[in-house]
């Protein structure tokens, strides 16, 4: 069994934003030499997400507006008694998910036609990490 | 390490529907010969989901109505500027999730009493795939 | 390849509650002897969740209130025609997720600074299980 571990760093300009990180994950897969296996990609911070959906700017806008509607910023969350102001971002992360697990087949991410891995940031403007872990042969 | 890759095809009669695909996944597990490992099952299209919940028709109805309430069809989504009309289905997929990872123990899916794997379709009436990837020994 | 399987039991005092189960999972990781691999943690019951977020009591309250708002208890769910009264708990489980997959690196759960594994119970006051499955080397 082979394994590979890499950390990707992000520091977004906006508080809430979505970006396609597929090519960065593909480089880790290539470097790993794994032909058959599983690739875990997860946000390491609890106010960010990793998920798979279409790489389409209109949909990015829809997803951010939808997350905002489901868990609005600026409400009186109990979490704010700690001095934080990002209760909404923790709930948005629950909504959009922490991680994806992607099959590696014949040395490549085994994707459908429109699947792309995205980093969803809900409390950005600071450095945060995403973990890529690969196991297989 | 052993690995197995299979693609299941679905073409649903309705636009939105939920179906139990556990027995099809179990056949792949059996065929793989894996006794201890992990089984990834994921929708390969970004307007469909794979998730685990109760195999109960009333709950299927509740889940479809709930997803519709959370992300209604026919709204003016930014994604529709591409010519698509399925912005709701992309959001429903975020809500219900892309994938499940199930443990294989003693050659079988290691399930609680009511766990069943479901395919959730939110923009159907065309051929779509689900990936089953198994690794283990 | 090594593998380890363990079942954690929970019986919550309240119907809806969130608790940190990280240290119990860490004990299984240690016992497994796996240095590089993947650790799956999933609720085995379909009215409970496993997810990763901040171990902060205010946020637990926010998450429970949020799940209640998204899928209220006591509505006339179609699932209730079976005699059950927990349709809301099935939907809350969809919202919060069934499972997490965590990387094991150098023999430890490879976590960001605030990541903690939680058990989310939405129809408790009875014995339920969580599965921990580890594969790796």
Short mmCIF file of C-alpha atoms in Angstrom, two decimals:
data_model
loop_
_atom_site.label_atom_id
_atom_site.label_comp_id
_atom_site.label_asym_id
_atom_site.label_seq_id
_atom_site.Cartn_x
_atom_site.Cartn_y
_atom_site.Cartn_z
CA UNK A 1 0.00 0.00 0.00
CA UNK A 2 1.21 3.48 -0.91
CA UNK A 3 0.14 6.67 0.82
CA UNK A 4 0.63 10.38 0.15
CA UNK A 5 -0.21 13.42 2.29
CA UNK A 6 -0.23 17.00 1.09
CA UNK A 7 -1.55 20.27 2.48
CA UNK A 8 -2.91 22.97 0.18
CA UNK A 9 -3.02 26.55 1.51
CA UNK A 10 -5.67 29.14 0.69
CA UNK A 11 -6.10 32.78 1.67
CA UNK A 12 -9.20 34.19 0.01
CA UNK A 13 -9.79 37.86 -0.80
CA UNK A 14 -13.49 37.60 0.12
CA UNK A 15 -15.15 36.34 3.30
CA UNK A 16 -17.34 33.90 1.32
CA UNK A 17 -16.11 32.40 -1.93
CA UNK A 18 -15.92 29.18 -3.92
CA UNK A 19 -12.95 28.07 -6.01
CA UNK A 20 -12.09 25.07 -8.18
CA UNK A 21 -9.10 23.18 -6.71
CA UNK A 22 -9.26 20.10 -8.96
CA UNK A 23 -5.96 20.68 -10.77
CA UNK A 24 -4.08 20.99 -7.46
CA UNK A 25 -5.55 17.69 -6.28
CA UNK A 26 -4.73 16.07 -9.64
CA UNK A 27 -1.07 17.01 -9.18
CA UNK A 28 -1.01 15.22 -5.83
CA UNK A 29 -2.62 12.14 -7.39
CA UNK A 30 0.00 12.11 -10.16
CA UNK A 31 2.85 12.56 -7.71
CA UNK A 32 1.52 9.73 -5.49
CA UNK A 33 1.96 7.12 -8.20
CA UNK A 34 -1.25 5.44 -6.97
CA UNK A 35 -3.13 3.68 -9.79
CA UNK A 36 -6.05 2.22 -7.79
CA UNK A 37 -7.14 3.78 -4.53
CA UNK A 38 -9.01 6.49 -2.66
CA UNK A 39 -8.30 10.21 -2.43
CA UNK A 40 -9.65 12.13 0.58
CA UNK A 41 -9.82 15.92 0.27
CA UNK A 42 -11.04 17.83 3.34
CA UNK A 43 -11.10 21.34 4.72
CA UNK A 44 -8.98 21.40 7.90
CA UNK A 45 -10.86 24.42 9.26
CA UNK A 46 -14.40 24.27 10.54
CA UNK A 47 -15.73 27.31 8.69
CA UNK A 48 -14.80 26.00 5.23
CA UNK A 49 -15.94 23.14 3.00
CA UNK A 50 -14.73 20.84 0.27
CA UNK A 51 -17.41 19.58 -2.11
CA UNK A 52 -17.93 18.49 -5.70
CA UNK A 53 -20.22 20.35 -8.05
CA UNK A 54 -20.16 22.17 -11.41
CA UNK A 55 -17.32 24.69 -12.09
CA UNK A 56 -19.72 27.43 -13.17
CA UNK A 57 -19.54 31.02 -11.81
CA UNK A 58 -23.33 31.44 -11.84
CA UNK A 59 -23.67 28.35 -9.68
CA UNK A 60 -20.97 29.67 -7.32
CA UNK A 61 -23.17 32.75 -6.84
CA UNK A 62 -26.26 30.57 -6.33
CA UNK A 63 -24.48 28.39 -3.77
CA UNK A 64 -23.19 31.36 -1.76
CA UNK A 65 -26.62 33.04 -1.77
CA UNK A 66 -28.25 29.75 -0.81
CA UNK A 67 -25.85 29.14 2.08
CA UNK A 68 -26.43 32.73 3.22
CA UNK A 69 -30.20 32.20 3.16
CA UNK A 70 -29.93 28.90 5.07
CA UNK A 71 -27.51 30.30 7.71
CA UNK A 72 -27.44 34.12 7.62
CA UNK A 73 -24.47 36.15 8.77
CA UNK A 74 -25.00 38.61 11.64
CA UNK A 75 -27.64 36.71 13.60
CA UNK A 76 -27.40 36.33 17.35
CA UNK A 77 -25.78 32.89 17.44
CA UNK A 78 -24.94 31.37 20.85
CA UNK A 79 -21.44 30.73 19.48
CA UNK A 80 -20.89 34.50 19.53
CA UNK A 81 -20.74 34.47 23.35
CA UNK A 82 -17.17 33.22 22.85
CA UNK A 83 -16.31 36.52 21.14
CA UNK A 84 -16.48 35.03 17.63
CA UNK A 85 -18.79 36.44 14.95
CA UNK A 86 -18.75 33.45 12.58
CA UNK A 87 -21.59 31.21 13.81
CA UNK A 88 -23.07 31.38 10.32
CA UNK A 89 -19.84 30.06 8.78
CA UNK A 90 -19.89 26.96 11.03
CA UNK A 91 -23.45 26.19 9.92
CA UNK A 92 -22.65 26.86 6.25
CA UNK A 93 -19.84 24.33 6.58
CA UNK A 94 -22.31 21.75 7.95
CA UNK A 95 -24.59 22.47 4.99
CA UNK A 96 -21.94 22.20 2.27
CA UNK A 97 -19.87 19.41 3.85
CA UNK A 98 -16.30 18.97 5.08
CA UNK A 99 -14.84 16.47 2.66
CA UNK A 100 -14.98 14.41 -0.50
CA UNK A 101 -13.63 10.94 -1.11
CA UNK A 102 -12.82 10.34 -4.77
CA UNK A 103 -11.90 7.05 -6.43
CA UNK A 104 -8.56 6.80 -8.24
CA UNK A 105 -8.83 4.47 -11.25
CA UNK A 106 -5.99 3.90 -13.72
CA UNK A 107 -3.99 6.65 -11.99
CA UNK A 108 -6.65 9.35 -12.34
CA UNK A 109 -9.53 10.83 -10.34
CA UNK A 110 -12.52 8.78 -11.52
CA UNK A 111 -14.93 11.59 -12.33
CA UNK A 112 -18.22 11.99 -14.14
CA UNK A 113 -18.34 14.58 -16.95
CA UNK A 114 -18.83 17.70 -14.82
CA UNK A 115 -17.44 16.78 -11.41
CA UNK A 116 -14.91 19.30 -10.09
CA UNK A 117 -13.56 19.60 -6.54
CA UNK A 118 -14.26 22.95 -4.90
CA UNK A 119 -13.04 24.76 -1.83
CA UNK A 120 -15.88 26.69 -0.19
CA UNK A 121 -14.74 29.45 2.17
CA UNK A 122 -17.25 31.00 4.57
CA UNK A 123 -14.94 33.01 6.86
CA UNK A 124 -11.89 33.79 4.79
CA UNK A 125 -9.30 36.52 4.43
CA UNK A 126 -6.79 34.44 6.39
CA UNK A 127 -4.60 31.40 5.71
CA UNK A 128 -6.34 28.03 5.86
CA UNK A 129 -5.45 24.50 4.82
CA UNK A 130 -6.97 21.65 2.85
CA UNK A 131 -5.66 18.11 3.32
CA UNK A 132 -5.20 15.66 0.45
CA UNK A 133 -4.62 12.07 1.59
CA UNK A 134 -4.22 9.24 -0.89
CA UNK A 135 -4.00 5.52 -0.19
CA UNK A 136 -3.83 2.70 -2.70
CA UNK A 137 -1.43 0.85 -4.96
CA UNK B 1 -4.54 -4.74 -1.54
CA UNK B 2 -7.48 -5.58 -3.79
CA UNK B 3 -9.58 -3.04 -5.65
CA UNK B 4 -12.79 -3.17 -7.67
CA UNK B 5 -14.48 -0.51 -9.80
CA UNK B 6 -18.01 -0.71 -11.13
CA UNK B 7 -20.41 1.75 -12.69
CA UNK B 8 -24.18 1.48 -12.14
CA UNK B 9 -26.48 3.17 -14.65
CA UNK B 10 -29.81 4.81 -13.86
CA UNK B 11 -32.45 6.44 -16.04
CA UNK B 12 -35.35 7.56 -13.88
CA UNK B 13 -38.93 8.03 -15.07
CA UNK B 14 -39.41 11.11 -12.86
CA UNK B 15 -37.34 14.28 -12.60
CA UNK B 16 -36.99 13.87 -8.80
CA UNK B 17 -36.96 10.44 -7.25
CA UNK B 18 -35.23 8.27 -4.64
CA UNK B 19 -34.43 4.58 -5.02
CA UNK B 20 -32.76 1.90 -2.93
CA UNK B 21 -29.57 0.63 -4.66
CA UNK B 22 -28.20 -1.46 -1.78
CA UNK B 23 -28.55 -4.84 -3.47
CA UNK B 24 -26.62 -3.66 -6.53
CA UNK B 25 -23.79 -2.42 -4.30
CA UNK B 26 -23.84 -5.69 -2.34
CA UNK B 27 -23.28 -7.60 -5.57
CA UNK B 28 -20.15 -5.54 -6.28
CA UNK B 29 -18.89 -6.18 -2.73
CA UNK B 30 -19.42 -9.92 -3.16
CA UNK B 31 -17.70 -9.95 -6.55
CA UNK B 32 -14.72 -7.97 -5.18
CA UNK B 33 -13.77 -10.70 -2.72
CA UNK B 34 -12.78 -8.00 -0.22
CA UNK B 35 -13.27 -9.10 3.40
CA UNK B 36 -12.02 -5.98 5.22
CA UNK B 37 -12.02 -2.60 3.51
CA UNK B 38 -13.93 0.47 2.41
CA UNK B 39 -16.64 0.85 -0.23
CA UNK B 40 -17.15 4.27 -1.82
CA UNK B 41 -20.46 4.86 -3.62
CA UNK B 42 -20.92 8.23 -5.33
CA UNK B 43 -23.14 9.92 -7.87
CA UNK B 44 -20.99 10.82 -10.92
CA UNK B 45 -23.39 13.61 -11.93
CA UNK B 46 -23.73 16.87 -10.07
CA UNK B 47 -27.52 16.94 -9.92
CA UNK B 48 -27.85 13.59 -8.14
CA UNK B 49 -26.93 12.21 -4.71
CA UNK B 50 -26.00 9.02 -2.96
CA UNK B 51 -26.95 8.84 0.72
CA UNK B 52 -27.95 6.36 3.41
CA UNK B 53 -31.32 6.52 5.11
CA UNK B 54 -34.42 4.38 5.72
CA UNK B 55 -35.94 2.47 2.76
CA UNK B 56 -39.46 3.77 3.40
CA UNK B 57 -41.69 5.28 0.68
CA UNK B 58 -43.20 7.85 3.04
CA UNK B 59 -39.71 9.08 3.90
CA UNK B 60 -38.82 9.25 0.18
CA UNK B 61 -41.78 11.61 -0.23
CA UNK B 62 -40.70 13.65 2.82
CA UNK B 63 -37.13 13.92 1.54
CA UNK B 64 -38.19 15.05 -1.94
CA UNK B 65 -40.61 17.63 -0.50
CA UNK B 66 -37.95 18.82 1.94
CA UNK B 67 -35.32 19.21 -0.79
CA UNK B 68 -37.90 21.07 -2.91
CA UNK B 69 -38.63 23.43 -0.01
CA UNK B 70 -34.92 24.04 0.66
CA UNK B 71 -34.07 24.59 -3.04
CA UNK B 72 -37.21 25.18 -5.13
CA UNK B 73 -37.40 24.41 -8.83
CA UNK B 74 -38.19 27.29 -11.19
CA UNK B 75 -36.47 30.13 -9.33
CA UNK B 76 -34.28 32.63 -11.13
CA UNK B 77 -30.92 30.99 -10.39
CA UNK B 78 -27.76 32.64 -11.80
CA UNK B 79 -26.82 29.21 -13.17
CA UNK B 80 -29.72 29.55 -15.62
CA UNK B 81 -27.80 32.21 -17.57
CA UNK B 82 -25.92 29.25 -19.07
CA UNK B 83 -29.19 28.04 -20.63
CA UNK B 84 -29.73 25.34 -17.99
CA UNK B 85 -32.90 25.18 -15.86
CA UNK B 86 -31.59 22.90 -13.11
CA UNK B 87 -30.01 25.26 -10.56
CA UNK B 88 -32.30 23.75 -7.93
CA UNK B 89 -30.98 20.25 -8.66
CA UNK B 90 -27.37 21.36 -8.04
CA UNK B 91 -28.38 22.77 -4.65
CA UNK B 92 -30.45 19.70 -3.77
CA UNK B 93 -27.36 17.60 -4.46
CA UNK B 94 -25.34 19.78 -2.04
CA UNK B 95 -28.07 19.27 0.56
CA UNK B 96 -28.35 15.49 0.23
CA UNK B 97 -24.66 14.76 -0.43
CA UNK B 98 -22.60 13.19 -3.21
CA UNK B 99 -21.30 10.02 -1.66
CA UNK B 100 -21.19 7.46 1.10
CA UNK B 101 -18.22 5.47 2.38
CA UNK B 102 -19.27 2.18 3.93
CA UNK B 103 -17.09 -0.22 5.91
CA UNK B 104 -16.74 -3.79 4.66
CA UNK B 105 -16.39 -6.24 7.57
CA UNK B 106 -16.26 -10.02 7.14
CA UNK B 107 -17.03 -9.59 3.43
CA UNK B 108 -20.24 -7.59 3.97
CA UNK B 109 -21.37 -3.96 4.13
CA UNK B 110 -21.17 -3.20 7.86
CA UNK B 111 -24.61 -1.67 8.37
CA UNK B 112 -26.82 -0.74 11.27
CA UNK B 113 -30.35 -2.24 11.32
CA UNK B 114 -32.02 0.22 8.93
CA UNK B 115 -29.17 1.58 6.80
CA UNK B 116 -29.82 1.34 3.06
CA UNK B 117 -27.93 3.06 0.26
CA UNK B 118 -30.08 5.33 -1.90
CA UNK B 119 -29.72 7.08 -5.22
CA UNK B 120 -31.36 10.51 -5.14
CA UNK B 121 -32.12 11.94 -8.57
CA UNK B 122 -33.02 15.63 -8.88
CA UNK B 123 -32.83 16.14 -12.66
CA UNK B 124 -33.52 12.76 -14.16
CA UNK B 125 -35.14 11.25 -17.22
CA UNK B 126 -31.71 10.63 -18.76
CA UNK B 127 -28.88 8.12 -18.26
CA UNK B 128 -26.59 8.79 -15.32
CA UNK B 129 -23.93 6.81 -13.49
CA UNK B 130 -23.04 5.87 -9.93
CA UNK B 131 -19.50 4.71 -9.13
CA UNK B 132 -18.75 1.87 -6.71
CA UNK B 133 -15.08 1.67 -5.71
CA UNK B 134 -13.85 -0.91 -3.23
CA UNK B 135 -10.40 -1.24 -1.70
CA UNK B 136 -9.26 -3.68 0.94
CA UNK B 137 -8.09 -7.24 1.43
CA UNK C 1 -2.81 -3.70 4.90
CA UNK C 2 -4.13 -3.55 8.46
CA UNK C 3 -7.76 -3.03 9.42
CA UNK C 4 -9.60 -2.40 12.68
CA UNK C 5 -13.33 -2.34 13.42
CA UNK C 6 -14.90 -1.00 16.60
CA UNK C 7 -18.40 -0.10 17.66
CA UNK C 8 -19.07 2.76 20.08
CA UNK C 9 -22.38 2.78 21.97
CA UNK C 10 -24.37 5.85 22.95
CA UNK C 11 -27.58 6.33 24.92
CA UNK C 12 -28.33 10.03 25.23
CA UNK C 13 -30.39 11.62 27.99
CA UNK C 14 -31.99 14.10 25.57
CA UNK C 15 -33.82 13.50 22.30
CA UNK C 16 -31.54 15.93 20.43
CA UNK C 17 -27.95 16.41 21.53
CA UNK C 18 -24.38 16.76 20.26
CA UNK C 19 -21.30 15.28 21.91
CA UNK C 20 -17.57 15.20 21.21
CA UNK C 21 -16.40 11.61 20.58
CA UNK C 22 -12.87 12.42 19.38
CA UNK C 23 -11.01 10.82 22.27
CA UNK C 24 -12.89 7.52 21.81
CA UNK C 25 -11.96 7.48 18.12
CA UNK C 26 -8.34 8.34 18.97
CA UNK C 27 -8.17 5.29 21.21
CA UNK C 28 -9.24 3.06 18.31
CA UNK C 29 -6.61 4.68 16.06
CA UNK C 30 -3.91 4.05 18.66
CA UNK C 31 -5.00 0.44 19.16
CA UNK C 32 -5.04 -0.19 15.39
CA UNK C 33 -1.32 0.46 15.03
CA UNK C 34 -2.03 2.11 11.66
CA UNK C 35 0.48 4.87 10.84
CA UNK C 36 -0.81 5.92 7.39
CA UNK C 37 -4.41 5.31 6.39
CA UNK C 38 -8.05 6.32 6.55
CA UNK C 39 -10.47 6.27 9.47
CA UNK C 40 -14.20 6.09 8.76
CA UNK C 41 -16.58 7.09 11.56
CA UNK C 42 -20.30 6.76 10.87
CA UNK C 43 -23.59 6.69 12.70
CA UNK C 44 -25.15 3.24 12.22
CA UNK C 45 -28.65 4.58 12.84
CA UNK C 46 -30.52 6.76 10.38
CA UNK C 47 -31.68 9.39 12.85
CA UNK C 48 -28.18 10.29 14.03
CA UNK C 49 -25.10 11.92 12.49
CA UNK C 50 -21.35 12.00 12.74
CA UNK C 51 -19.71 15.26 11.69
CA UNK C 52 -16.68 17.44 12.41
CA UNK C 53 -17.01 20.93 13.79
CA UNK C 54 -15.92 23.04 16.75
CA UNK C 55 -16.26 21.54 20.29
CA UNK C 56 -18.09 24.59 21.65
CA UNK C 57 -21.34 24.35 23.68
CA UNK C 58 -22.75 27.55 22.16
CA UNK C 59 -22.28 26.10 18.71
CA UNK C 60 -23.93 22.83 19.81
CA UNK C 61 -26.98 24.92 20.75
CA UNK C 62 -26.84 26.78 17.41
CA UNK C 63 -26.58 23.53 15.45
CA UNK C 64 -29.52 21.92 17.26
CA UNK C 65 -31.69 25.03 16.81
CA UNK C 66 -30.65 25.27 13.15
CA UNK C 67 -31.48 21.61 12.47
CA UNK C 68 -34.83 22.12 14.24
CA UNK C 69 -35.60 25.14 12.05
CA UNK C 70 -34.63 23.27 8.87
CA UNK C 71 -36.60 20.12 9.78
CA UNK C 72 -39.06 20.80 12.62
CA UNK C 73 -40.30 18.11 14.98
CA UNK C 74 -44.03 17.44 15.10
CA UNK C 75 -44.93 18.17 11.49
CA UNK C 76 -47.17 15.87 9.51
CA UNK C 77 -44.44 13.87 7.75
CA UNK C 78 -45.51 11.06 5.39
CA UNK C 79 -43.07 8.80 7.29
CA UNK C 80 -45.44 9.02 10.27
CA UNK C 81 -47.97 6.82 8.46
CA UNK C 82 -45.70 3.94 9.53
CA UNK C 83 -46.46 4.76 13.17
CA UNK C 84 -43.14 6.55 13.71
CA UNK C 85 -42.95 10.16 14.93
CA UNK C 86 -39.35 10.88 13.92
CA UNK C 87 -39.56 12.11 10.33
CA UNK C 88 -37.75 15.27 11.44
CA UNK C 89 -34.83 13.22 12.79
CA UNK C 90 -34.33 11.45 9.43
CA UNK C 91 -34.15 14.84 7.68
CA UNK C 92 -31.83 16.30 10.34
CA UNK C 93 -29.51 13.36 9.72
CA UNK C 94 -29.51 14.17 5.97
CA UNK C 95 -28.66 17.78 6.83
CA UNK C 96 -25.82 17.04 9.26
CA UNK C 97 -24.40 13.99 7.47
CA UNK C 98 -23.85 10.31 8.27
CA UNK C 99 -20.09 9.99 8.36
CA UNK C 100 -16.63 11.46 8.34
CA UNK C 101 -13.48 10.05 6.78
CA UNK C 102 -10.34 11.28 8.52
CA UNK C 103 -6.75 10.84 7.39
CA UNK C 104 -4.32 9.05 9.70
CA UNK C 105 -0.79 10.48 9.37
CA UNK C 106 2.13 9.39 11.54
CA UNK C 107 -0.27 7.31 13.64
CA UNK C 108 -2.63 10.18 14.48
CA UNK C 109 -5.87 11.71 13.20
CA UNK C 110 -4.61 14.42 10.82
CA UNK C 111 -6.68 17.34 12.08
CA UNK C 112 -6.69 21.10 11.67
CA UNK C 113 -6.54 23.21 14.85
CA UNK C 114 -10.23 23.01 15.84
CA UNK C 115 -11.50 19.84 14.18
CA UNK C 116 -13.30 17.51 16.58
CA UNK C 117 -15.50 14.52 15.73
CA UNK C 118 -19.07 14.80 17.02
CA UNK C 119 -22.00 12.48 17.44
CA UNK C 120 -25.27 14.25 16.65
CA UNK C 121 -28.34 12.53 18.06
CA UNK C 122 -31.79 13.56 16.79
CA UNK C 123 -33.98 10.79 18.25
CA UNK C 124 -32.15 9.54 21.30
CA UNK C 125 -32.92 8.14 24.72
CA UNK C 126 -32.11 4.63 23.47
CA UNK C 127 -28.93 2.67 22.66
CA UNK C 128 -27.34 3.40 19.30
CA UNK C 129 -24.02 2.57 17.68
CA UNK C 130 -21.24 4.39 15.85
CA UNK C 131 -18.82 2.43 13.67
CA UNK C 132 -15.09 3.16 13.54
CA UNK C 133 -13.30 1.43 10.65
CA UNK C 134 -9.62 1.94 10.00
CA UNK C 135 -7.56 0.69 7.07
CA UNK C 136 -3.92 1.41 6.34
CA UNK C 137 -0.40 0.35 7.24
#
